[in-house]
Amino acid sequence: MSSRAIRGRLLSFRQRPAGRDDIGAYSYVEDGLILVDADGRIAFSGTYDASKIPAGVAVDDHRPNLICAGFIDPHIHFVQMQVVGSYAANLLEWLNSYTFIEEQRFSDPEHGSRIASAFFDELIRQGTTTASAFCSVHPESVDAYFAEAMKRNMAMAGGKVMMDRECPEELRDSAERGYEESSDLIAKWHGKGRNSYVISPRFAITSSPAQLAVTRVLRDEHPDLLLQTHVNENRDEIKKAGELYPDYPTYLGIYADYGLLGPKSLMGHSIHYKPHELDMMRESGAVAVSCPTSNLFLGSGLYDLAQADRNGIRSAVATDIGGGTSYSMLRTMDEFYKVQQLKGGRLDPVSSFWFLTAGNAEALGMEADIGRIEAGKFADLVVLDARAVPSMAIKMERVERLEEELFMLQTLGDDRCIAETYVAGVPMKSALSL
Ligand code: GUN
Ligand code: ZN
């Protein structure tokens, strides 16, 4: 039984495009129809056909706007909403001067709930329907995050950061506490609603060898879970990790030795690799999660997508709020594009939209449920208006092809282009009290 019908231009990806003209990589329906079943999944998607719409089901008509699978942000810090735009010379100064101060406030459950509510409102405003978030060290922050995700029926991933050294006392757990709190949170939240728990050792600097060892135990006990961390983001960070783990010739080698590298590992930033680390990334099947606005803002470096592709390394693209400077995945993709320009690479706009949807879904291992407009997937959708502001409307007068429209959305677009965000078939953006 259909609970909703949605009409508009539909774009969905089958695979990563080989280039701008790879029309076999996606399906595009000029006048499309999506029928949503009572569970929020897509019952039908294809060419508009009024006879398919059951009696009594109203149609949300979004023509001439474009409908894609909802955007997916595979690396974001929900506890850093009030850190965004903090003036610092580099990553380590930024962490010590602002981030490690701000995250202390999440020992207060009320603060966590207030920020979680603002955070989810913002994701919806930006067309992001799934994210993988780092919470703070406090279990209360994870409770706030997943409780809010369940209220909105969103497919959200995340976990408590484990950190037991090189940070203020108030943010330290211990190897044992990190293990126990993570285990309890997994039992409490993983698989509840659409929630996925992510094992989250912050990075090797703030995790002692004992903590990385218990992280391995957690992994072995929960082989189906994702793991997220940071690596090779900044030259000083790499140097410090090397000083704290002097037996390891490479930063990535630390994680590999503790059994933390595999196809479910989301390696945030992944900018400055030594040749052997490229081999480790490829052989393990880990995902390099690039965070372009953050890397530019903190002066961390330029991610080389062509190098990753040449080496058979999986890539994903994320905001990294609050090192990142925009919640918008469109703005993020614009900066990712510019970074590839500086690296002498090419990134066509069709591939960009694959990253934003099916590509990032595959990175999270969630491709069975999200990332495509297809029968059986959740109706997590974004409606994109390429004429949302006068400057875009005037440019659109000269746009003839889908690829040009996508490129314009990426280059000039932001939350103003998000005409609607659907979560499991329910319109969420129009329901926000702005
Ligand atoms: N490395 C360790 N923690 C963080 C963080 O919060 N943000 C960024 N950008 N890098 C990190
Ligand atoms: Zn991060």
Coordinates of N, CA, C and O in Angstrom, one line a residue, residues 11-17 24-27 67-74 127 129-130 266 287 314-317 329 333 349-374 377-378 380-382:
L11 N 17.1 11.2 -10.8 CA 18.5 10.9 -11.1 C 19.0 9.9 -10.1 O 19.0 10.1 -8.9
S12 N 19.5 8.7 -10.5 CA 20.0 7.7 -9.6 C 21.2 6.9 -10.2 O 21.2 6.7 -11.5
F13 N 22.1 6.5 -9.4 CA 23.4 5.9 -10.0 C 23.4 4.4 -9.9 O 23.0 3.9 -8.8
R14 N 23.9 3.8 -10.9 CA 24.1 2.3 -10.9 C 25.5 2.0 -10.4 O 25.8 1.1 -9.7
Q15 N 26.5 2.8 -10.8 CA 27.9 2.6 -10.5 C 28.6 3.9 -10.6 O 28.0 4.9 -11.1
R16 N 29.8 4.0 -10.2 CA 30.6 5.2 -10.4 C 30.9 5.5 -11.9 O 31.4 4.6 -12.6
P17 N 30.5 6.6 -12.3 CA 30.7 7.0 -13.7 C 32.2 7.0 -14.1 O 33.1 7.4 -13.3
G24 N 25.7 5.2 -19.1 CA 25.2 3.9 -18.6 C 25.4 3.8 -17.1 O 24.8 2.9 -16.4
A25 N 26.1 4.7 -16.4 CA 26.3 4.7 -15.0 C 25.1 5.2 -14.2 O 25.1 4.9 -13.0
Y26 N 24.2 5.8 -14.8 CA 23.1 6.3 -14.1 C 21.8 6.2 -14.8 O 21.8 5.9 -16.0
S27 N 20.7 6.3 -14.1 CA 19.4 6.4 -14.8 C 18.8 7.8 -14.6 O 18.9 8.4 -13.5
I67 N 15.2 15.2 -8.5 CA 15.2 14.4 -7.2 C 16.3 13.4 -7.3 O 16.5 12.6 -8.2
C68 N 17.2 13.4 -6.2 CA 18.3 12.4 -6.1 C 18.1 11.7 -4.8 O 17.3 12.2 -3.9
A69 N 18.8 10.6 -4.6 CA 18.9 10.0 -3.2 C 19.4 11.1 -2.3 O 20.2 12.0 -2.7
G70 N 19.0 11.1 -1.0 CA 19.5 12.0 0.0 C 21.0 12.0 0.1 O 21.7 11.0 -0.1
F71 N 21.6 13.2 0.4 CA 23.1 13.2 0.5 C 23.5 12.5 1.7 O 22.8 12.4 2.8
I72 N 24.8 12.0 1.6 CA 25.3 11.2 2.7 C 26.7 11.9 3.1 O 27.5 12.1 2.3
D73 N 26.8 12.1 4.4 CA 28.1 12.8 4.9 C 28.8 11.8 5.8 O 28.4 11.5 7.0
P74 N 29.9 11.2 5.3 CA 30.5 10.1 6.1 C 31.5 10.5 7.1 O 32.2 9.6 7.7
G127 N 19.8 18.8 3.0 CA 19.5 17.7 2.2 C 20.3 16.4 2.5 O 20.4 15.5 1.8
T129 N 20.7 13.1 4.5 CA 19.7 12.2 5.2 C 20.4 11.1 6.0 O 19.8 10.5 6.8
T130 N 21.7 11.0 5.8 CA 22.5 10.0 6.6 C 23.9 10.6 6.8 O 24.5 11.3 5.9
L266 N 36.8 3.6 8.2 CA 36.7 4.9 7.5 C 37.8 5.8 8.0 O 37.8 6.2 9.2
V287 N 38.4 2.8 3.5 CA 38.0 3.9 2.8 C 38.7 5.2 3.2 O 38.8 5.5 4.4
R314 N 39.6 3.1 -2.2 CA 38.2 3.6 -2.1 C 38.2 5.0 -1.5 O 38.9 5.3 -0.5
S315 N 37.5 6.0 -2.1 CA 37.4 7.3 -1.6 C 35.9 7.7 -1.3 O 35.0 7.2 -1.9
A316 N 35.8 8.6 -0.3 CA 34.5 9.1 0.0 C 34.7 10.6 0.4 O 35.9 11.0 0.6
V317 N 33.7 11.4 0.4 CA 33.8 12.9 0.6 C 32.9 13.3 1.7 O 31.7 13.0 1.7
M329 N 26.7 19.5 1.5 CA 27.4 18.6 0.7 C 27.7 19.2 -0.7 O 28.6 18.8 -1.4
M333 N 31.4 19.5 -2.2 CA 31.8 18.9 -3.4 C 32.5 20.0 -4.3 O 33.4 19.7 -5.1
P349 N 31.1 16.4 -13.0 CA 30.0 16.7 -12.2 C 29.1 15.4 -12.0 O 28.4 15.3 -10.9
V350 N 29.0 14.5 -12.9 CA 28.2 13.3 -12.8 C 28.8 12.5 -11.7 O 28.2 12.0 -10.8
S351 N 30.2 12.4 -11.7 CA 30.8 11.6 -10.6 C 30.7 12.2 -9.3 O 30.5 11.5 -8.3
S352 N 30.6 13.6 -9.2 CA 30.4 14.3 -8.0 C 29.1 13.8 -7.3 O 29.1 13.6 -6.1
F353 N 28.1 13.7 -8.1 CA 26.8 13.3 -7.6 C 26.7 11.9 -7.2 O 25.9 11.5 -6.3
W354 N 27.6 11.0 -7.9 CA 27.7 9.7 -7.4 C 28.3 9.6 -6.0 O 27.8 9.0 -5.1
F355 N 29.4 10.4 -5.8 CA 30.0 10.5 -4.4 C 28.9 10.9 -3.4 O 28.9 10.3 -2.3
L356 N 28.1 11.9 -3.7 CA 27.2 12.5 -2.7 C 26.1 11.5 -2.3 O 25.5 11.6 -1.2
T357 N 25.9 10.5 -3.2 CA 24.7 9.6 -3.0 C 25.2 8.1 -2.9 O 25.6 7.7 -1.8
A358 N 25.2 7.4 -4.0 CA 25.6 6.0 -4.0 C 27.0 5.7 -3.6 O 27.3 4.7 -2.9
G359 N 27.9 6.6 -3.9 CA 29.3 6.4 -3.6 C 29.5 6.4 -2.1 O 30.1 5.5 -1.5
N360 N 29.0 7.5 -1.4 CA 29.1 7.5 0.0 C 28.3 6.4 0.8 O 28.7 6.0 1.8
A361 N 27.2 6.0 0.1 CA 26.5 4.9 0.7 C 27.3 3.6 0.7 O 27.4 2.9 1.7
E362 N 28.0 3.4 -0.4 CA 28.9 2.2 -0.5 C 30.1 2.3 0.5 O 30.5 1.3 1.1
A363 N 30.6 3.5 0.7 CA 31.6 3.7 1.7 C 31.2 3.3 3.1 O 32.0 2.7 3.8
L364 N 29.9 3.6 3.4 CA 29.4 3.2 4.7 C 28.9 1.8 4.7 O 28.3 1.3 5.8
G365 N 28.9 1.1 3.6 CA 28.4 -0.3 3.5 C 26.9 -0.3 3.7 O 26.3 -1.3 4.1
M366 N 26.2 0.8 3.3 CA 24.8 0.9 3.5 C 24.0 0.9 2.1 O 22.9 1.3 2.1
E367 N 24.7 0.4 1.1 CA 24.1 0.5 -0.2 C 22.9 -0.4 -0.4 O 22.1 -0.2 -1.3
A368 N 22.7 -1.3 0.5 CA 21.4 -2.2 0.3 C 20.2 -1.3 0.7 O 19.1 -1.6 0.2
D369 N 20.4 -0.3 1.5 CA 19.2 0.4 2.0 C 19.1 1.9 1.5 O 18.0 2.4 1.4
I370 N 20.2 2.5 1.2 CA 20.2 3.9 0.8 C 21.1 4.2 -0.3 O 21.9 3.4 -0.8
G371 N 21.0 5.5 -0.9 CA 22.0 5.9 -1.9 C 21.5 5.8 -3.3 O 22.1 6.4 -4.2
R372 N 20.4 5.1 -3.5 CA 19.8 5.0 -4.9 C 18.3 5.2 -4.8 O 17.7 4.8 -3.8
I373 N 17.7 5.6 -5.9 CA 16.3 5.7 -6.0 C 15.9 4.4 -6.8 O 16.0 4.3 -8.0
E374 N 15.4 3.4 -6.0 CA 15.2 2.1 -6.5 C 14.2 1.3 -5.6 O 14.3 1.5 -4.4
K377 N 14.7 0.3 -1.7 CA 15.6 1.2 -0.8 C 14.6 2.2 -0.1 O 13.5 2.4 -0.4
F378 N 15.2 2.7 1.0 CA 14.4 3.8 1.7 C 14.2 5.0 0.9 O 15.1 5.3 0.1
D380 N 14.7 8.0 1.1 CA 15.5 9.1 1.6 C 15.9 9.9 0.4 O 16.8 9.4 -0.4
L381 N 15.4 11.1 0.2 CA 15.5 11.8 -1.0 C 15.8 13.3 -0.8 O 15.5 13.9 0.2
V382 N 16.5 13.9 -1.8 CA 16.6 15.4 -1.8 C 16.1 15.9 -3.1 O 16.3 15.3 -4.2

